[in-house]
mmCIF file of C-alpha atoms in Angstrom:
data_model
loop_
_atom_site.group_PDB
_atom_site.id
_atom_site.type_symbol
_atom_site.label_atom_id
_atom_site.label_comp_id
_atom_site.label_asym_id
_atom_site.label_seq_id
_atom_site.Cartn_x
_atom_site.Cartn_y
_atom_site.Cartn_z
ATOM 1 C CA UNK A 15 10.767 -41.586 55.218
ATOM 2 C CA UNK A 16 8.081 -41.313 52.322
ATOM 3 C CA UNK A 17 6.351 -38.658 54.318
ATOM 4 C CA UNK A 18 9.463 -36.633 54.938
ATOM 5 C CA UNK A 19 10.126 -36.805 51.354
ATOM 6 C CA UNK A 20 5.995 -35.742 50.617
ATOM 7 C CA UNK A 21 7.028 -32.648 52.819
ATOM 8 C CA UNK A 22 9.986 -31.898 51.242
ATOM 9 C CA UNK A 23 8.547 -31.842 47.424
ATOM 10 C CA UNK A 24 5.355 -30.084 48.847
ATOM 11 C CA UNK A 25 8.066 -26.999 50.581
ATOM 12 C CA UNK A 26 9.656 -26.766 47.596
ATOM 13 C CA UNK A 27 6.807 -26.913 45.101
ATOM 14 C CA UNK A 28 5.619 -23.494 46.825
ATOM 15 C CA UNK A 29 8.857 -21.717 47.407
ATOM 16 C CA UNK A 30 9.091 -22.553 43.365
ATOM 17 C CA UNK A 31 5.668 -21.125 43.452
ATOM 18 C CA UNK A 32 5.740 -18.096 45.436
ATOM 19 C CA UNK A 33 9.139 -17.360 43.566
ATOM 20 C CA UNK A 34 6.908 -17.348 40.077
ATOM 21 C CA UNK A 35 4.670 -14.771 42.358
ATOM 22 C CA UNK A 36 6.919 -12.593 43.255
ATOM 23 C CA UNK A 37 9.878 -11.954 40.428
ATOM 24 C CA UNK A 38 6.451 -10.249 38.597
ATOM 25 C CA UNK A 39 6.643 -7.517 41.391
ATOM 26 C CA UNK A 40 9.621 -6.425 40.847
ATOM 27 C CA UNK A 41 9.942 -2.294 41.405
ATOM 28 C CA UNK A 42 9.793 -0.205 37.545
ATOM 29 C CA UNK A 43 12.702 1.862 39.402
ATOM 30 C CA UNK A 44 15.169 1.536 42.019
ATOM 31 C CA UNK A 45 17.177 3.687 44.521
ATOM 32 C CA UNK A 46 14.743 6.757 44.468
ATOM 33 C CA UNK A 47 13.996 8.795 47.408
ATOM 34 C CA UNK A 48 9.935 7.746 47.106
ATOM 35 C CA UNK A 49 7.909 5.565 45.358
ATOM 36 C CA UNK A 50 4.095 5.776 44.585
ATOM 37 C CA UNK A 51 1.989 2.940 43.196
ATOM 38 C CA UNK A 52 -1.306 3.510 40.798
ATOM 39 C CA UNK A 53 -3.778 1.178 41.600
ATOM 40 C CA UNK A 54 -7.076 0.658 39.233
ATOM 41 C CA UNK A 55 -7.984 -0.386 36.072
ATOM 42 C CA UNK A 56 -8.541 3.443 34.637
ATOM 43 C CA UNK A 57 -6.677 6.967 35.950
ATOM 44 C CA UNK A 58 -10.319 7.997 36.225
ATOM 45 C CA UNK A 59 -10.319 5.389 39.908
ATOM 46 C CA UNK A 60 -6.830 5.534 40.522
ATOM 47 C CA UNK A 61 -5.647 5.615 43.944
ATOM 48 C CA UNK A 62 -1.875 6.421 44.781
ATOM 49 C CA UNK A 63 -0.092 4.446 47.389
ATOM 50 C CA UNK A 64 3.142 5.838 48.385
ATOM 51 C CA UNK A 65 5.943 5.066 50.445
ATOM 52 C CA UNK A 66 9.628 5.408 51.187
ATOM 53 C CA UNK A 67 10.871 2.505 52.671
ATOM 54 C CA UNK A 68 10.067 -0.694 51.847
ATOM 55 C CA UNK A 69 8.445 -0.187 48.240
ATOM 56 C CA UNK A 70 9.147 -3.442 47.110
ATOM 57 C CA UNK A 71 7.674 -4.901 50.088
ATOM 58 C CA UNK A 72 4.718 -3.097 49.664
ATOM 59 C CA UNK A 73 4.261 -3.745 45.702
ATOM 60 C CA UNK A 74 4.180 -7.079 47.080
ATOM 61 C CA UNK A 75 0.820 -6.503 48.690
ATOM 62 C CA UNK A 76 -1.089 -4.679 46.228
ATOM 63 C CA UNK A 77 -3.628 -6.597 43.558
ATOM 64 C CA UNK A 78 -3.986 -4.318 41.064
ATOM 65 C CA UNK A 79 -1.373 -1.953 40.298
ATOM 66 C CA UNK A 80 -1.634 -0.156 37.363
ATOM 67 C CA UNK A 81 1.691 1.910 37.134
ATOM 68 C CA UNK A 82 4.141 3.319 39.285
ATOM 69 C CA UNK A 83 6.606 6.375 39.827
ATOM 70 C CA UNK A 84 9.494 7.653 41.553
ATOM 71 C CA UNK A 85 10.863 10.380 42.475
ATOM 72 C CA UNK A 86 14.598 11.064 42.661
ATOM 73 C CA UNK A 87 16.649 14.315 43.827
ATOM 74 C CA UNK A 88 18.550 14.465 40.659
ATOM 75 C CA UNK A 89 18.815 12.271 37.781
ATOM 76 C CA UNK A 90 20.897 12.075 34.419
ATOM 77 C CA UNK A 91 18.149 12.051 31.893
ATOM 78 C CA UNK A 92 19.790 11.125 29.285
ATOM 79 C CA UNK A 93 21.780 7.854 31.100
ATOM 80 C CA UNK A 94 18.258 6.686 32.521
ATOM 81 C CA UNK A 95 16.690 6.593 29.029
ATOM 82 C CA UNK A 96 19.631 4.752 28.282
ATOM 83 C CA UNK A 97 19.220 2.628 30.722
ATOM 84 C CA UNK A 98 15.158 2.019 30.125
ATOM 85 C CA UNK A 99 16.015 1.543 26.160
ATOM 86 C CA UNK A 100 13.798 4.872 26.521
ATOM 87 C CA UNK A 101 12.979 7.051 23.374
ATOM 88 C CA UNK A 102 10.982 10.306 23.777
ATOM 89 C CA UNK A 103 7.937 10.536 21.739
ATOM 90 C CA UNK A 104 7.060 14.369 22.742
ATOM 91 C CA UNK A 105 8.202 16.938 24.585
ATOM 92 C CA UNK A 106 5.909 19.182 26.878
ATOM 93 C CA UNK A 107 7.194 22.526 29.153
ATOM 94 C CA UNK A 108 5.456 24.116 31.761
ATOM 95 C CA UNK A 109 6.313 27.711 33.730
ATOM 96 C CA UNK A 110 7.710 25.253 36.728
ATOM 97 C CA UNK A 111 9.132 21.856 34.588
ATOM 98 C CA UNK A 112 9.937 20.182 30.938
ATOM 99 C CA UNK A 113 7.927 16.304 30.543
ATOM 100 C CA UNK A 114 9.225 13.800 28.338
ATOM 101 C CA UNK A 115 6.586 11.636 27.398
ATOM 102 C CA UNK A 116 8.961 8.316 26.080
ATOM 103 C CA UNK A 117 7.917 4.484 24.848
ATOM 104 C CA UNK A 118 10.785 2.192 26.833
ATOM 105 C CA UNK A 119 11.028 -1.345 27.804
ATOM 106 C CA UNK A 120 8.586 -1.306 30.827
ATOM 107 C CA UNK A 121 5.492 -3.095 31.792
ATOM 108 C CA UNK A 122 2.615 -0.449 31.850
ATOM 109 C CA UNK A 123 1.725 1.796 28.721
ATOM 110 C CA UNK A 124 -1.081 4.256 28.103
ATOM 111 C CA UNK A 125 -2.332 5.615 24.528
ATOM 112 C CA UNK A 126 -1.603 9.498 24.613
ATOM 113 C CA UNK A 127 -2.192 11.908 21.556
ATOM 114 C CA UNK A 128 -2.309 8.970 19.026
ATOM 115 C CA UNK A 129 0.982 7.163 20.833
ATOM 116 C CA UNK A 130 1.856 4.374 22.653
ATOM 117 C CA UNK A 131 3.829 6.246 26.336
ATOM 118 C CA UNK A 132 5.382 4.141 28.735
ATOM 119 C CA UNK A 133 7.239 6.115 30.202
ATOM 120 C CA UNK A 134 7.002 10.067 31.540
ATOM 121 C CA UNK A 135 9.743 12.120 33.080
ATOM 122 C CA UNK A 136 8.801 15.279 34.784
ATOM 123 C CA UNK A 137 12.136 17.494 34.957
ATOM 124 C CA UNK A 138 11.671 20.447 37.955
ATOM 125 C CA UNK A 139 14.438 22.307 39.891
ATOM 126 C CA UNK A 140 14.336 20.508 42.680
ATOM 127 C CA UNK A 141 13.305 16.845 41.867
ATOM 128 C CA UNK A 142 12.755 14.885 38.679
ATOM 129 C CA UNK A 143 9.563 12.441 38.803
ATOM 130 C CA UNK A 144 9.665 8.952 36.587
ATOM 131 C CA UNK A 145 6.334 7.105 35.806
ATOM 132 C CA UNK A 146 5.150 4.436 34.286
ATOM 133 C CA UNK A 147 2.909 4.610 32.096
ATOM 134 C CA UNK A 148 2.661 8.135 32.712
ATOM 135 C CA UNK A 149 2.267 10.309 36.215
ATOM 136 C CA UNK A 150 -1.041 10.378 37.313
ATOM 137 C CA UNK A 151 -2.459 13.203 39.875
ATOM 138 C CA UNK A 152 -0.313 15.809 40.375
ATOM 139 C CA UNK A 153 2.956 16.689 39.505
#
């Protein structure tokens, strides 16, 4: 009987545990159509992971993410700053899309220009981009 309850305390002890692990991983964004993951310490080694199933799963398994984006088919700009308690810092347009470089209540952040971003939104006819802290590579 003492040993079942050892086993018992030990089982729970690390669901406790891996349940501390894993609420961390938690996705920046949900419902998009794909998800990429910046892993490195600097977006001069950054290597991009991306999926679109399973992106929590895979979060899961990688040790040093740095940021993280998703990309969406359309998306109310306005209601997802909202949404991120998102304020844009600076504006940027392009021939081909408008970024909104924004400080909001998310884990990653980058200094750009003198400011603190957190958040970038890259607004193009056929697909709008979030990042956090900002999109890295291409875009």
């Amino acid at each position: 009987m003492r040993f079942l309850k050892l086993v018992t305390i030990t089982l729970l002890a690390g669901v406790v545990i891996a349940a501390i692990a894993i609420l961390p991983a938690r996705l920046c964004f949900n419902d998009a159509s794909a998800y990429t993951f910046f892993c490195g310490d600097t977006s001069k080694n950054c290597r991009e992971i991306s999926t679109k199933d399973n992106a929590d799963l895979l979060k899961l398994t990688l040790s040093d993410v740095c940021g993280e984006s998703a990309v969406y088919d359309e998306l109310d700009v306005g209601a997802f700053l909202k949404s991120v308690n998102g304020k844009i810092i600076f504006t940027e347009t392009l021939s081909d899309s408008v970024n909104y470089y924004c400080t909001a209540s998310l884990p990653y952040s980058v200094k750009l220009y003198g400011e603190e971003i957190n958040l970038h939104i890259c607004v193009k006819a056929a697909s709008v981009t979030v990042a956090s802290p900002i999109i890295f590579g291409g875009y």
